[in-house]
Short mmCIF file of C-alpha atoms in Angstrom, two decimals:
data_model
loop_
_atom_site.label_atom_id
_atom_site.label_comp_id
_atom_site.label_asym_id
_atom_site.label_seq_id
_atom_site.Cartn_x
_atom_site.Cartn_y
_atom_site.Cartn_z
CA MET A 1 57.00 -1.10 26.98
CA ARG A 2 58.90 -3.45 24.67
CA LYS A 3 56.17 -6.07 25.05
CA HIS A 4 53.52 -3.57 23.96
CA LYS A 5 55.57 -2.50 20.94
CA ALA A 6 56.09 -6.13 19.96
CA ILE A 7 52.34 -6.82 20.23
CA ARG A 8 51.56 -3.71 18.17
CA PHE A 9 54.07 -4.77 15.51
CA LEU A 10 52.60 -8.29 15.49
CA MET A 11 49.07 -6.92 15.01
CA VAL A 12 50.06 -4.59 12.17
CA ALA A 13 52.05 -7.38 10.51
CA THR A 14 49.11 -9.80 10.92
CA VAL A 15 46.65 -7.38 9.35
CA LEU A 16 49.06 -6.59 6.52
CA PHE A 17 49.62 -10.31 5.94
CA THR A 18 45.87 -10.93 6.01
CA GLN A 19 45.15 -8.24 3.47
CA VAL A 20 47.97 -9.30 1.15
CA THR A 21 46.81 -12.94 1.43
CA PHE A 22 43.27 -11.95 0.55
CA LEU A 23 44.39 -9.92 -2.46
CA THR A 24 46.68 -12.74 -3.55
CA MET A 25 43.77 -15.17 -3.42
CA ILE A 26 41.70 -12.81 -5.56
CA VAL A 27 44.50 -12.46 -8.10
CA ASN A 28 45.05 -16.23 -8.12
CA ALA A 29 41.37 -16.86 -8.82
CA HIS A 30 41.24 -14.35 -11.69
CA TYR A 31 44.81 -14.49 -13.02
CA GLU A 32 44.01 -16.06 -16.38
CA THR A 33 40.90 -14.03 -17.08
CA ASN A 34 41.98 -10.43 -16.48
CA ALA A 35 45.47 -8.89 -16.24
CA ALA A 36 44.00 -5.60 -14.98
CA ILE A 37 43.15 -7.34 -11.70
CA ILE A 38 46.83 -8.06 -11.12
CA ILE A 39 47.77 -4.43 -11.65
CA ALA A 40 44.91 -3.23 -9.44
CA ALA A 41 45.92 -5.67 -6.68
CA LEU A 42 49.53 -4.48 -6.81
CA VAL A 43 48.40 -0.86 -6.56
CA ILE A 44 46.17 -1.74 -3.61
CA ILE A 45 48.99 -3.63 -1.86
CA LEU A 46 51.36 -0.67 -2.32
CA THR A 47 48.67 1.71 -1.03
CA ILE A 48 48.14 -0.47 2.04
CA VAL A 49 51.87 -0.69 2.77
CA PHE A 50 52.41 3.07 2.41
CA GLY A 51 49.21 3.78 4.34
CA TYR A 52 50.41 1.74 7.31
CA ARG A 53 53.82 3.38 7.09
CA TYR A 54 52.85 7.04 6.74
CA LEU A 55 49.33 7.52 8.14
CA ASP A 56 48.62 8.01 11.83
CA LEU A 57 46.27 5.09 12.45
CA HIS A 58 47.21 4.29 16.03
CA HIS A 59 47.06 5.83 19.50
CA GLU A 60 50.38 6.29 21.22
CA ASP A 61 49.18 4.62 24.40
CA TYR A 62 48.84 0.87 24.70
CA ALA A 63 45.44 -0.49 25.66
CA TYR A 64 43.78 -3.85 25.23
CA GLU A 65 40.12 -4.76 25.15
CA LYS A 66 38.80 -6.41 28.30
CA ILE A 67 38.28 -10.17 28.35
CA SER A 68 34.67 -9.63 29.46
CA VAL A 69 34.04 -7.89 26.12
CA VAL A 70 36.25 -10.15 23.98
CA ILE A 71 34.45 -13.31 25.17
CA TRP A 72 31.50 -12.26 22.99
CA VAL A 73 33.52 -12.66 19.76
CA PRO A 74 33.47 -16.50 19.84
CA ILE A 75 29.87 -16.40 21.10
CA GLY A 76 28.89 -14.32 18.04
CA ALA A 77 30.85 -16.72 15.82
CA VAL A 78 29.07 -19.78 17.20
CA LEU A 79 25.61 -18.16 17.02
CA CYS A 80 26.11 -17.08 13.41
CA TYR A 81 27.61 -20.47 12.47
CA LEU A 82 24.66 -22.32 13.99
CA LEU A 83 22.19 -20.19 12.03
CA ASN A 84 24.33 -20.32 8.88
CA VAL A 85 25.38 -23.95 8.44
CA PRO A 86 23.23 -26.31 10.56
CA GLY A 87 20.29 -23.88 10.52
CA GLY A 88 20.52 -23.52 6.75
CA LEU A 89 19.71 -19.80 6.74
CA GLY A 90 22.80 -18.83 4.76
CA SER A 91 25.60 -16.51 5.73
CA ILE A 92 23.94 -13.17 4.95
CA LEU A 93 20.70 -13.87 6.79
CA ALA A 94 22.54 -15.44 9.75
CA MET A 95 24.83 -12.40 10.00
CA GLY A 96 21.86 -10.08 9.73
CA ILE A 97 20.00 -11.80 12.55
CA VAL A 98 22.99 -11.95 14.90
CA GLY A 99 24.06 -8.39 14.08
CA THR A 100 20.58 -6.97 14.50
CA LEU A 101 20.10 -8.69 17.85
CA ALA A 102 23.52 -7.44 18.98
CA SER A 103 22.64 -3.88 18.03
CA PHE A 104 19.74 -3.90 20.49
CA LEU A 105 21.84 -4.95 23.51
CA PRO A 106 22.71 -1.37 24.59
CA SER A 107 18.96 -0.62 24.71
CA LEU A 108 18.52 -3.11 27.56
CA ASN A 109 20.26 -0.69 29.93
CA LYS A 110 21.21 2.65 28.38
CA LYS A 111 23.47 3.53 31.33
CA SER A 112 25.60 0.40 31.00
CA ASN A 113 28.98 1.04 29.37
CA TYR A 114 29.52 -2.71 29.18
CA LEU A 115 26.45 -3.32 27.00
CA LYS A 116 27.54 -0.49 24.68
CA GLN A 117 30.76 -2.37 23.92
CA LEU A 118 29.16 -5.73 23.07
CA PRO A 119 27.75 -5.11 19.57
CA ALA A 120 31.21 -4.65 18.03
CA SER A 121 32.46 -7.88 19.63
CA ILE A 122 29.43 -9.85 18.51
CA TYR A 123 29.62 -8.39 14.99
CA CYS A 124 33.28 -9.44 14.76
CA GLY A 125 32.32 -12.97 15.78
CA ALA A 126 29.39 -13.02 13.37
CA PHE A 127 31.80 -12.27 10.52
CA VAL A 128 33.67 -15.43 11.53
CA GLY A 129 30.41 -17.41 11.60
CA MET A 130 29.61 -16.32 8.04
CA SER A 131 32.23 -18.73 6.70
CA SER A 132 30.98 -21.42 4.38
CA ALA A 133 30.74 -25.05 5.45
CA GLU A 134 33.82 -25.81 3.32
CA THR A 135 35.87 -23.18 5.16
CA SER A 136 34.42 -23.81 8.60
CA PRO A 137 33.83 -27.58 8.73
CA SER A 138 32.59 -27.84 12.31
CA LEU A 139 31.30 -25.98 15.32
CA GLY A 140 34.67 -26.52 17.00
CA PHE A 141 36.41 -24.82 14.09
CA ALA A 142 34.03 -21.85 14.31
CA LEU A 143 34.72 -21.62 18.05
CA ALA A 144 38.50 -21.77 17.51
CA ALA A 145 38.40 -19.18 14.71
CA GLY A 146 36.16 -16.97 16.85
CA THR A 147 38.58 -17.27 19.77
CA LEU A 148 41.52 -16.32 17.56
CA ALA A 149 39.56 -13.41 16.11
CA GLY A 150 38.78 -12.38 19.69
CA LEU A 151 42.49 -12.33 20.51
CA PHE A 152 43.16 -10.14 17.48
CA PHE A 153 40.21 -7.93 18.47
CA MET A 154 41.59 -7.60 22.00
CA MET A 155 45.07 -6.59 20.85
CA SER A 156 43.89 -4.13 18.20
CA LYS A 157 41.94 -1.77 20.48
CA ASN A 158 44.11 1.28 19.74
CA LEU A 159 45.13 0.28 16.24
CA PHE A 160 43.61 1.17 12.87
CA LEU A 161 41.51 4.04 14.20
CA GLY A 162 39.14 5.47 11.62
CA VAL A 163 39.81 2.65 9.18
CA GLY A 164 36.74 0.82 7.96
CA GLY A 165 36.67 -2.95 7.91
CA LYS A 166 38.55 -3.53 11.16
CA LEU A 167 36.05 -6.07 12.51
CA GLY A 168 35.94 -8.02 9.26
CA THR A 169 39.71 -7.98 9.02
CA MET A 170 40.07 -9.32 12.57
CA ALA A 171 37.52 -12.04 11.75
CA PHE A 172 39.30 -12.90 8.50
CA ALA A 173 42.63 -13.09 10.36
CA GLY A 174 41.05 -15.47 12.88
CA VAL A 175 39.64 -17.72 10.16
CA ILE A 176 42.90 -17.75 8.18
CA THR A 177 44.93 -18.54 11.29
CA ALA A 178 42.53 -21.31 12.32
CA THR A 179 42.61 -22.71 8.78
CA LEU A 180 46.41 -22.76 8.75
CA MET A 181 46.52 -24.41 12.17
CA TYR A 182 43.88 -26.94 11.08
CA ALA A 183 45.86 -27.74 7.91
CA LEU A 184 49.07 -28.21 9.86
CA LEU A 185 47.47 -30.41 12.51
CA VAL A 186 45.37 -32.61 10.25
#
């Protein structure tokens, strides 16, 4: 029970850190041009913190996504990366192709519960693969970021229910974590 609570706390803290990091990057990029952005970012950060604290966004039981479903996150990341960077299609078109193909997987066997779970995993990975060549310098980096996003996806099964942007947030957390690890190791 303590292990599950620690994992839940780690996931909520990771998502909060990811969102605050993203907002900080936005403020840093626009600091000199518009002071209203700073105020808006602070209001958003406070809303996020109070939302996590006071809204019921989580199930009480502890469940994790199955590895057989999570394995598709790095696969989606690699497919989207290959279409995006080496394929030269660009991030939006690459994401659209991978996401559209993933959405048809449940149609292959309408009785399969497994196939119904795959589009979300592949979409999460495709968000990772949308990274620019500057952010994601190699196929290995995309695979590592996709694997990290898959771990976040696996641990967040019963968290953030009804909150939009969960897949993108998990992908962003995977890319940020991979970037930090890459910076520390290189």
